N, CA and C of each residue as an Amber inpcrd file, in Angstrom:
protein
   567
  14.4450000  17.3990000  45.5000000  15.3770000  17.0310000  46.4550000
  15.3770000  15.3320000  46.6250000  16.4580000  14.8720000  46.1830000
  16.5030000  13.3260000  46.4090000  16.3610000  12.6510000  47.7880000
  15.6640000  11.8330000  48.0710000  15.6130000  11.2680000  49.2930000
  16.3290000   9.9010000  49.3140000  16.6840000   9.5280000  50.5780000
  17.2870000   8.2560000  50.7550000  16.1510000   7.2990000  50.8600000
  16.2470000   5.9970000  50.7040000  15.3890000   4.9960000  50.7520000
  14.3190000   4.9520000  52.1390000  15.0030000   5.3500000  53.3680000
  14.2130000   5.2470000  54.5540000  13.2590000   6.5010000  54.4620000
  14.0560000   7.6810000  53.8750000  13.1080000   8.7910000  53.9120000
  11.8700000   8.6200000  52.8810000  12.0380000   8.0580000  51.7060000
  10.8850000   7.5250000  50.7750000   9.8860000   6.7730000  51.9170000
  10.3940000   5.8500000  52.4230000   9.4990000   4.7250000  53.1720000
   8.5810000   5.5890000  54.0150000   9.2320000   6.4330000  54.8850000
   8.7090000   7.2620000  56.0040000   7.6810000   8.2900000  55.4390000
   8.0320000   8.9080000  54.2190000   6.9250000   9.8240000  53.5560000
   5.8540000   9.0250000  53.3010000   5.7580000   7.9410000  52.6190000
   4.7860000   6.8670000  52.2340000   3.9460000   6.7480000  53.5850000
   4.6890000   6.3410000  54.5530000   3.8400000   5.9540000  55.8390000
   3.2580000   7.3880000  56.3940000   3.4680000   8.3090000  56.1790000
   2.9680000   9.5900000  56.6860000   1.7190000   9.9370000  55.7870000
   1.6500000   9.5570000  54.3490000   0.6900000   9.6010000  53.4900000
  -0.3190000   8.9470000  54.0720000  -0.2290000   7.5580000  54.5790000
  -1.3630000   6.7090000  54.9040000  -1.5800000   6.7980000  56.3880000
  -0.9860000   7.6510000  57.2430000  -1.1500000   7.5220000  58.6330000
  -2.5570000   8.1710000  58.8010000  -2.9660000   7.7250000  60.1780000
  -4.3420000   8.0380000  60.4760000  -4.5900000   9.1230000  61.3860000
  -3.5540000   9.5590000  62.0090000  -3.8240000  10.6210000  63.1650000
  -2.7530000  11.9090000  62.7610000  -3.1190000  12.7840000  63.5610000
  -2.4630000  14.0400000  63.2830000  -1.0120000  14.2680000  63.9640000
  -0.5250000  13.0490000  64.5630000   0.8500000  12.8430000  65.0520000
   1.5860000  11.7440000  64.5700000   3.0550000  11.9730000  64.2640000
   3.7040000  11.1230000  63.5060000   5.2300000  11.2520000  64.1770000
   5.5610000  10.1290000  64.7570000   6.9470000   9.9560000  65.3560000
   7.7000000   9.1720000  64.4570000   8.7860000  10.1610000  63.8150000
   9.8040000   9.4060000  63.0190000  10.8680000   9.3820000  63.7790000
  11.4400000   8.2230000  64.2730000  12.5790000   7.9100000  64.9420000
  13.6830000   7.5320000  64.0110000  14.8710000   8.2690000  63.9500000
  15.9050000   7.8450000  63.0050000  17.2920000   8.2360000  63.6450000
  18.3860000   7.4260000  63.3660000  19.5650000   7.4400000  64.2410000
  20.0470000   8.8250000  63.7310000  20.9270000   9.2660000  64.7010000
  21.6520000  10.5650000  64.3920000  22.4820000  10.5940000  62.9530000
  22.1240000  11.9000000  62.3010000  23.1220000  12.0000000  60.8940000
  22.1950000  11.2240000  59.6610000  21.0950000  10.5520000  60.2730000
  20.4340000   9.8940000  59.1260000  19.6550000  10.7700000  58.1710000
  19.5740000  11.9360000  58.2670000  18.7250000  12.8890000  57.3450000
  17.3020000  13.2570000  57.9840000  17.2640000  13.3580000  59.0750000
  15.8080000  13.7540000  59.7020000  15.5500000  15.2560000  59.1680000
  16.2970000  15.9850000  59.2420000  16.1970000  17.5070000  58.6150000
  15.5440000  17.4260000  57.1460000  16.2780000  16.8660000  56.3080000
  15.9670000  16.7610000  55.0020000  14.6330000  16.0250000  54.9870000
  14.4000000  15.0870000  55.4240000  13.3360000  14.2020000  55.4320000
  11.8500000  15.2490000  55.7640000  12.1930000  15.9340000  57.1510000
  11.1260000  16.9250000  57.3920000  10.7850000  17.9250000  56.5290000
  11.9660000  18.5790000  55.9420000  11.5230000  19.4740000  54.9740000
  10.9880000  19.1670000  53.8070000  11.1430000  17.8570000  53.2360000
  10.3250000  17.3110000  52.2830000   8.9780000  17.0970000  52.4360000
   8.6270000  16.7960000  53.8340000   7.2020000  16.5870000  54.3360000
   6.4740000  17.9100000  54.3500000   7.4390000  19.0790000  54.6690000
   6.7250000  20.3030000  54.7470000   6.6070000  20.6790000  53.1510000
   7.2190000  20.2420000  52.3510000   7.2230000  20.7620000  50.9270000
   6.0750000  19.9640000  50.4230000   5.8320000  18.7910000  50.6560000
   4.6970000  18.1060000  50.3760000   3.2290000  18.7510000  50.8400000
   3.4720000  19.1250000  52.2280000   2.1500000  19.5450000  52.7480000
   1.8370000  21.0590000  52.1900000   2.8490000  21.8830000  51.9490000
   2.5650000  23.1770000  51.2260000   2.3260000  23.2020000  49.8240000
   2.6400000  22.1450000  48.9740000   2.3480000  21.8780000  47.6700000
   0.8730000  21.6970000  47.4550000   0.5720000  20.7140000  48.3270000
  -0.9430000  20.0970000  48.4230000  -1.7950000  20.9780000  49.2040000
  -1.3210000  22.1720000  49.8600000  -2.0860000  23.0250000  50.6290000
  -2.7370000  22.4940000  51.8740000  -1.9930000  21.4820000  52.2880000
  -2.6840000  20.6540000  53.5080000  -2.3460000  21.6340000  54.6610000
  -1.2610000  22.4650000  54.3880000  -0.9260000  23.3770000  55.3800000
  -0.2800000  24.7000000  54.4880000  -0.5990000  25.8490000  55.3170000
  -0.2000000  27.0520000  54.6010000   0.9830000  27.7610000  55.4570000
   1.4850000  27.0120000  56.3660000   2.5460000  27.5280000  57.2150000
   3.1230000  26.3410000  57.8090000   4.5980000  26.5570000  58.0140000
   5.2870000  25.5810000  58.7970000   6.0590000  26.1990000  60.0440000
   5.8970000  25.3300000  61.0110000   6.6560000  26.0620000  62.1890000
   7.4540000  24.7740000  62.7620000   8.8240000  25.0920000  62.8050000
   9.6530000  24.2240000  63.5500000  10.2230000  24.5850000  64.9410000
  10.0810000  23.4950000  65.8610000  10.2050000  23.9050000  67.0660000
  11.6510000  23.0010000  67.5300000  12.4890000  23.5730000  67.9540000
  13.7650000  23.1500000  68.2180000  14.2950000  23.4280000  69.6270000
  15.4310000  22.7720000  69.9930000  15.9680000  22.9470000  71.5240000
  16.8540000  24.4880000  71.6130000  17.3460000  24.8080000  70.5520000
  18.5040000  25.9690000  70.7170000  18.3690000  27.0880000  69.4390000
  18.8480000  28.1820000  69.9340000  18.9380000  29.2970000  68.7380000
  19.5960000  28.7650000  67.6920000  20.9430000  28.1980000  68.0660000
  21.8820000  27.8960000  66.8460000  20.9480000  27.0150000  65.9150000
  20.3170000  25.9180000  66.4750000  19.5770000  25.0460000  65.3900000
  18.5440000  25.8410000  64.6990000  17.9480000  26.9880000  65.0770000
  17.0340000  27.6960000  64.5560000  17.6110000  28.2350000  63.1900000
  18.8240000  28.5650000  63.4170000  19.5370000  29.2380000  62.2500000
  19.7220000  27.9790000  61.2310000  20.2770000  26.9120000  61.8250000
  20.5640000  25.7000000  60.8430000  19.2900000  25.3210000  59.9820000
  18.2320000  25.2530000  60.8050000  16.8930000  24.7140000  59.9200000
  16.5400000  25.9010000  59.0220000  16.6960000  27.1070000  59.3190000
  16.1210000  28.0340000  58.3440000  17.2060000  28.0210000  57.0140000
  18.3860000  27.7780000  57.4190000  19.1890000  27.9140000  56.2510000
  19.0950000  26.5260000  55.3290000  18.8290000  25.3810000  55.9100000
  18.5440000  24.1300000  55.3180000  17.1970000  24.2170000  54.4940000
  16.1690000  25.0160000  55.0670000  14.8890000  25.0740000  54.3450000
  15.1130000  26.1070000  53.1940000  15.9020000  27.0680000  53.2450000
  16.2420000  28.2650000  52.3950000  16.8350000  27.4420000  51.1610000
  17.4820000  26.2700000  51.2250000  18.0960000  25.8310000  50.0400000
  17.1690000  24.9490000  49.1830000  15.7860000  24.6330000  49.8960000
  14.8960000  24.0590000  48.8030000  13.7920000  25.2320000  48.6640000
  13.8920000  26.2820000  48.9290000  13.0630000  27.3210000  48.6290000
  11.8960000  27.7480000  49.7300000  12.1270000  27.0990000  50.8590000
  11.2310000  27.3150000  51.9010000  11.8500000  28.2420000  53.0260000
  10.9770000  29.3590000  52.8330000  11.6670000  30.5690000  53.7450000
  10.8940000  30.5470000  55.1590000  11.9060000  30.1240000  56.2080000
  11.4670000  30.2160000  57.5930000  12.3080000  31.1090000  58.2670000
  11.5080000  31.8670000  59.1170000  11.9850000  33.0120000  59.8580000
  12.8530000  32.4720000  61.1870000  14.0560000  32.5100000  61.1210000
  14.5910000  32.0860000  62.4660000  14.8760000  33.1330000  63.6520000
  14.2550000  34.3020000  63.3310000  14.2360000  35.3970000  64.4800000
  13.0730000  35.8360000  64.9690000  11.9460000  35.0520000  64.6630000
  10.7370000  35.3150000  65.3060000  10.7090000  35.6800000  66.8340000
  10.2580000  36.3680000  67.4550000  10.2000000  36.6430000  68.9870000
   8.6810000  36.3830000  69.4570000   8.6540000  36.3470000  70.7980000
   7.1670000  36.2830000  71.2230000   6.6580000  37.7000000  71.1940000
   7.4310000  38.7180000  70.8120000   6.6590000  40.0930000  70.8710000
   5.9960000  40.3530000  69.4390000   6.1550000  39.3900000  68.5260000
   5.4460000  39.4760000  67.1260000   4.4000000  38.3680000  67.2150000
   3.2190000  38.7250000  66.6910000   2.1480000  37.9600000  66.4970000
   2.2670000  36.5960000  65.6440000   3.1350000  37.0050000  64.5390000
   3.5490000  35.7620000  63.5420000   4.6410000  36.3450000  62.6930000
   5.2320000  35.3740000  61.8380000   6.2840000  35.9850000  61.0020000
   5.7180000  36.6950000  60.0230000   6.6570000  37.5040000  59.1610000
   6.0020000  38.2780000  57.9850000   5.6220000  37.5660000  57.0420000
   4.8070000  38.3080000  56.1200000   4.0790000  37.3940000  55.0600000
   4.9310000  36.7200000  53.9830000   6.1870000  37.4150000  53.9350000
   7.1920000  36.7610000  52.8110000   7.8220000  35.5060000  53.3840000
   7.4390000  35.0530000  54.4440000   7.9780000  33.8240000  55.0090000
   7.0000000  32.6100000  54.9570000   7.2380000  31.3680000  54.8570000
   6.5800000  30.2690000  54.9260000   6.0270000  29.7170000  56.2880000
   6.8940000  30.3070000  57.1170000   6.8710000  30.0050000  58.4590000
   8.0180000  30.4920000  59.4090000   8.2660000  29.5970000  60.4680000
   9.2570000  30.0600000  61.4380000   9.9560000  28.9230000  62.1280000
  11.1010000  29.3660000  62.7800000  11.5520000  28.2220000  63.7180000
  11.8100000  28.9760000  65.0170000  11.3800000  28.3060000  66.0920000
  11.3970000  28.9440000  67.3610000  11.8900000  27.6530000  68.2560000
  12.1710000  28.0530000  69.5260000  12.7200000  27.1560000  70.4740000
  11.6650000  26.6310000  71.4060000  11.9110000  25.5760000  72.1750000
  10.8100000  24.9020000  73.0120000  10.5740000  26.1760000  74.3710000
  11.7170000  26.7650000  74.6280000  11.6400000  27.6730000  75.7400000
  10.7030000  28.8090000  75.2820000  10.9400000  29.1140000  73.9970000
  10.2070000  30.3850000  73.4240000   8.6200000  29.9710000  73.6580000
   8.2790000  28.7620000  72.9050000   6.8340000  28.4830000  73.1060000
   6.1950000  28.4960000  74.5300000   7.0780000  27.9650000  75.4200000
   6.6760000  27.6230000  76.7720000   6.4370000  28.9500000  77.6480000
   7.1050000  30.0400000  77.1040000   6.8990000  31.2860000  77.6830000
   5.7370000  32.0020000  77.2520000   5.2150000  31.4610000  76.1420000
   3.8420000  32.2350000  75.7210000   2.9300000  31.1430000  74.7790000
   2.5900000  30.2750000  75.2350000   1.9480000  29.1730000  74.4930000
   0.5580000  29.8990000  73.7660000  -0.0190000  30.5700000  74.2760000
  -1.1480000  31.4140000  73.7450000  -0.9070000  31.9930000  72.4320000
   0.2150000  32.5310000  72.2700000   0.5780000  33.2950000  70.9700000
   0.7550000  32.3430000  69.9470000   1.3110000  31.1850000  70.1710000
   1.4260000  29.9430000  69.0010000   0.2400000  29.3700000  68.8170000
  -0.8280000  29.3320000  69.8200000  -2.1460000  28.7180000  69.7290000
  -2.8050000  29.3550000  68.8600000  -2.8980000  30.7500000  68.9960000
  -3.6830000  31.6920000  68.1600000  -3.3110000  31.5670000  66.7440000
  -2.0370000  31.6860000  66.4690000  -1.5140000  31.5450000  65.1010000
  -1.9790000  30.1880000  64.5870000  -1.8980000  29.1080000  65.0510000
  -2.0230000  27.7220000  64.7260000  -3.4210000  27.4990000  64.4070000
  -4.3040000  28.2460000  65.1270000  -5.8080000  28.4010000  64.8620000
  -6.2840000  29.2360000  63.7110000  -5.4560000  30.2040000  63.5260000
  -5.8310000  31.1520000  62.2230000  -5.2510000  30.5410000  61.0620000
  -4.1690000  29.9290000  60.9180000  -3.3970000  29.3870000  59.6700000
  -3.2930000  27.7480000  59.9240000  -3.5440000  27.1010000  58.8480000
  -3.2890000  25.8470000  58.8170000  -1.7370000  25.4430000  58.7530000
  -1.3390000  25.0960000  60.0650000   0.2440000  24.9520000  60.5910000
   0.5180000  23.5050000  60.7730000   1.5550000  23.2910000  59.7500000
   2.4640000  21.9010000  59.9690000   3.4790000  22.2630000  60.9980000
   3.5000000  21.2630000  62.0840000   4.4150000  21.4910000  63.1320000
   5.4140000  20.4290000  63.0950000   6.7660000  20.8150000  62.9900000
   7.9530000  19.9560000  63.0230000   8.6040000  20.2060000  64.2450000
   8.5330000  19.1100000  65.2720000   9.1680000  19.0590000  66.5260000
  10.6160000  18.1540000  66.4070000  11.7550000  19.2390000  66.6070000
  13.1870000  18.5490000  66.5230000  13.3560000  18.0470000  67.7710000
  13.6850000  16.8830000  67.9490000  14.1390000  16.4070000  69.3250000
  13.2560000  16.7970000  70.3650000  11.9080000  16.2560000  70.2810000
  10.8670000  16.6580000  71.1080000  11.2890000  16.1080000  72.6170000
  12.0050000  15.1180000  72.4960000  12.2380000  14.4350000  74.0480000
  12.8520000  15.5610000  75.0300000  13.0560000  16.7180000  74.4840000
  13.5240000  17.8890000  75.5550000  12.3420000  18.3080000  76.4210000
  11.1170000  17.9600000  76.0300000  10.0750000  18.4870000  76.6080000
   9.2450000  17.4490000  77.1220000   9.2400000  16.9430000  78.3700000
   8.3280000  15.8250000  78.9280000   7.1060000  16.4620000  79.5090000
   6.0540000  15.6650000  79.6050000   4.7620000  16.0890000  80.0160000
   4.8080000  16.3940000  81.4900000   5.7510000  15.9660000  82.1960000
   5.8040000  16.1230000  83.6800000   6.2980000  17.5090000  83.8950000
   6.7520000  18.1770000  83.0490000   7.2010000  19.5100000  83.1530000
   6.3200000  20.5410000  82.6860000   6.4000000  21.5880000  82.7770000
   5.5800000  22.5970000  82.3520000   5.5160000  22.7650000  80.7030000
   6.6880000  22.3630000  80.3450000   6.9470000  22.4600000  78.8900000
   5.9540000  21.5570000  78.2460000   5.7120000  20.4470000  78.6000000
   4.6760000  19.3880000  78.1240000   3.2610000  20.1420000  77.9210000
   2.8760000  20.5910000  78.8920000   1.4900000  21.2180000  79.1780000
   1.5150000  22.5360000  78.0060000   2.5620000  23.2550000  77.8960000
   2.5220000  24.4530000  77.2670000   2.4610000  24.0630000  75.8510000
   3.1930000  22.9990000  75.4060000   3.4010000  22.6620000  73.9660000
   1.9570000  22.0060000  73.4670000   1.3600000  21.2120000  74.4450000
   0.0350000  20.7280000  74.0300000  -0.7810000  21.7740000  73.8970000
  -0.8430000  22.9520000  74.8120000  -1.7460000  23.9210000  74.7110000
  -1.5840000  24.7270000  73.3400000  -0.4520000  24.9590000  72.9580000
   0.1130000  25.9100000  71.9660000  -0.3560000  25.1540000  70.5120000
   0.0870000  23.7640000  70.3480000   0.3040000  23.1250000  69.1430000
  -1.0000000  22.1720000  68.8990000  -2.0590000  22.2010000  69.8520000
  -3.1180000  21.1400000  69.5260000  -3.8570000  21.6810000  68.2630000
  -3.9070000  22.6340000  68.0250000  -4.6140000  23.0210000  66.7030000
  -3.9490000  22.8580000  65.3900000  -2.6800000  22.4230000  65.4740000
  -2.0700000  22.2000000  64.3680000  -2.4490000  21.0200000  63.3290000
  -2.5760000  21.2490000  62.0690000  -3.0630000  20.2120000  61.0940000
  -2.2410000  19.0420000  61.0990000  -1.0210000  19.0130000  61.4090000
  -0.2610000  17.8490000  61.6250000   1.0430000  18.0890000  62.3880000
   1.5120000  17.1620000  63.3450000   2.6920000  17.2390000  64.2290000
   3.6990000  16.0600000  63.7590000   4.8210000  16.3860000  63.0270000
   5.9550000  15.7150000  62.7100000   7.0570000  15.7050000  63.8460000
   7.0510000  14.5760000  64.5600000   7.9530000  14.5060000  65.6890000
   9.2090000  13.6890000  65.0930000  10.4550000  14.4040000  65.1660000
  11.7460000  13.7930000  65.0000000  12.4980000  13.5230000  66.2850000
  12.9430000  12.3380000  66.2480000  13.9880000  12.0830000  67.3500000
  14.8570000  10.9260000  66.9930000  16.0610000  10.9400000  67.6290000
  16.7830000   9.6520000  67.3740000  16.7560000   8.9970000  68.9290000
  16.1660000   9.4730000  69.9440000  15.9120000   9.1310000  71.3010000
  14.7390000   9.5600000  71.8130000  13.6260000   8.8210000  71.2980000
  12.1700000   9.2030000  71.7290000  11.8980000   8.8900000  73.1490000
  12.5610000   8.8040000  74.1920000  12.1610000   8.6910000  75.5830000
  13.1220000   9.6330000  76.2870000  12.6980000   9.8400000  77.6490000
  13.4020000  10.7710000  78.6130000  13.9500000   9.9910000  79.6620000
  15.2170000  10.4640000  80.1460000  15.7570000   9.7630000  81.3790000
  14.7320000   9.6940000  82.7330000  13.9530000  10.7780000  82.9840000
  13.0630000  10.8970000  84.1000000  11.8010000  10.2400000  83.7620000
  11.5630000   9.5400000  82.6450000  10.4700000   8.7110000  82.4580000
   9.1760000   9.4430000  82.0890000   9.1570000  10.7340000  82.0530000
   7.9880000  11.5900000  81.8180000   7.6000000  11.3040000  80.2650000
   6.2320000  11.2760000  80.1220000   5.7330000  11.0730000  78.6540000
   6.1640000  12.2390000  77.7860000   6.3740000  12.1960000  76.7330000
   6.7380000  13.1520000  75.6870000   5.4270000  13.6350000  74.8490000
   5.0320000  14.9180000  74.9630000   3.7660000  15.1870000  74.3390000
   3.6000000  14.9110000  72.8790000   2.5350000  14.3930000  72.4790000
   2.1410000  14.1200000  71.2090000   2.6230000  12.6240000  70.7030000
   3.3680000  12.1250000  71.6500000   3.9010000  10.5730000  71.2610000
   3.0880000   9.6610000  71.8150000   2.9070000   8.6860000  70.9670000
   1.7660000   7.3880000  71.2730000   2.6970000   6.4320000  72.1250000
   2.0550000   6.0850000  73.2180000   2.9420000   5.1700000  74.0270000
   1.9120000   3.7190000  74.2180000   2.6740000   2.9090000  74.4270000
   1.9530000   1.3230000  74.5430000   2.7110000   0.6990000  75.7870000
   2.2120000   0.3310000  76.7490000   2.7410000  -0.2990000  77.8330000
   3.7690000   0.3840000  78.5230000   3.5890000   1.8630000  78.3310000
   4.4860000   2.7260000  79.0840000   5.6640000   3.1680000  78.1560000
   5.9260000   2.5360000  76.9030000   6.8930000   2.8500000  76.0470000
   6.5550000   3.6830000  74.9030000   7.2450000   4.5410000  74.3200000
   6.8980000   5.2870000  73.2460000   7.0390000   4.3180000  71.9530000
   6.1600000   4.7460000  71.1620000   6.1310000   3.8200000  69.7500000
   6.1510000   4.8890000  68.6080000   7.3050000   4.5770000  67.9570000
   7.5250000   5.1630000  66.5900000   6.5060000   4.8590000  65.5100000
   6.1430000   5.7870000  64.7360000   5.3130000   5.5430000  63.4860000
   6.2910000   5.1250000  62.3310000   7.3690000   5.3480000  62.4590000
   8.5600000   5.0090000  61.5830000   9.7880000   5.1150000  62.2870000
  10.4930000   4.0840000  62.0670000  11.9280000   3.9580000  62.9150000
  12.9620000   3.4350000  61.7610000  14.0440000   4.1990000  61.8930000
  15.3090000   3.9940000  61.2250000  16.5600000   3.9430000  62.0680000
  16.9860000   2.6290000  62.6090000  17.8480000   2.4680000  63.5110000
  19.3260000   2.4310000  63.0870000  20.0760000   2.3900000  63.8860000
  21.7010000   2.5270000  63.5210000  22.0880000   1.3630000  62.6750000
  21.4730000   0.1630000  62.9700000  22.0930000  -1.0490000  62.3720000
  21.5580000  -0.8220000  60.8300000  20.4420000  -0.4050000  60.5040000
  19.8580000  -0.0300000  59.2180000  20.7280000   1.0050000  58.5000000
  21.1010000   1.9740000  59.3570000  21.8210000   3.1490000  58.9080000
  23.2980000   2.6250000  58.3490000  23.8920000   1.9080000  59.1670000
  25.1380000   1.1940000  58.9170000  25.0870000   0.3570000  57.5280000
  24.0400000  -0.4290000  57.4140000  23.9290000  -1.4190000  56.2340000
  23.8080000  -0.7140000  54.9850000  22.9430000   0.4730000  55.0990000
  22.7510000   1.5730000  54.0960000  23.8140000   2.4130000  53.7590000
  24.9640000   2.2910000  54.5500000  26.0080000   3.2850000  54.3670000
  25.7340000   4.8110000  54.7000000  24.9030000   5.0670000  55.4980000
  24.3140000   6.3020000  55.9200000  25.1350000   7.1030000  56.7880000
  25.6700000   6.2090000  57.6350000  26.5620000   6.7010000  58.6470000
  27.6020000   5.6590000  58.9610000
């Protein structure tokens, strides 16, 4: 799967990153999904993870993530429910919603503890630490081997911190940023 220049640079940044949390901030339509799936492919190929879990805001996005992953041979279950302990063995992982995780964080924590899991958070700013969602996400996904956070807007209007995001002087700090000006220059959008 060919990558755009910014995606290659961000992938290189992940390879040298020192912590388990990586915030990739990229303007809308820049290719965050493709980038994240390439990261997942790298982690699975190198056996740094044996499972991929994508957490996104809506059920519609669950289907989109699963379809995009399927195009590169990564099978992610978009129908996993909290009644199941984990996805079926013929899947490489699953796609769930923030609400789903927050209703039963202990289920996700158990699976992350038992299988090396790469976490991909799509638009994590939907879950602030000031809400119960932030606490539930921290509990559920602290055991993940790596957490890739994707956002075009890594801040919240209520100023609550976002779980797993690094802050300096009260502001979120991206580990890699690709802004609108760069995207226009590169004819990405």
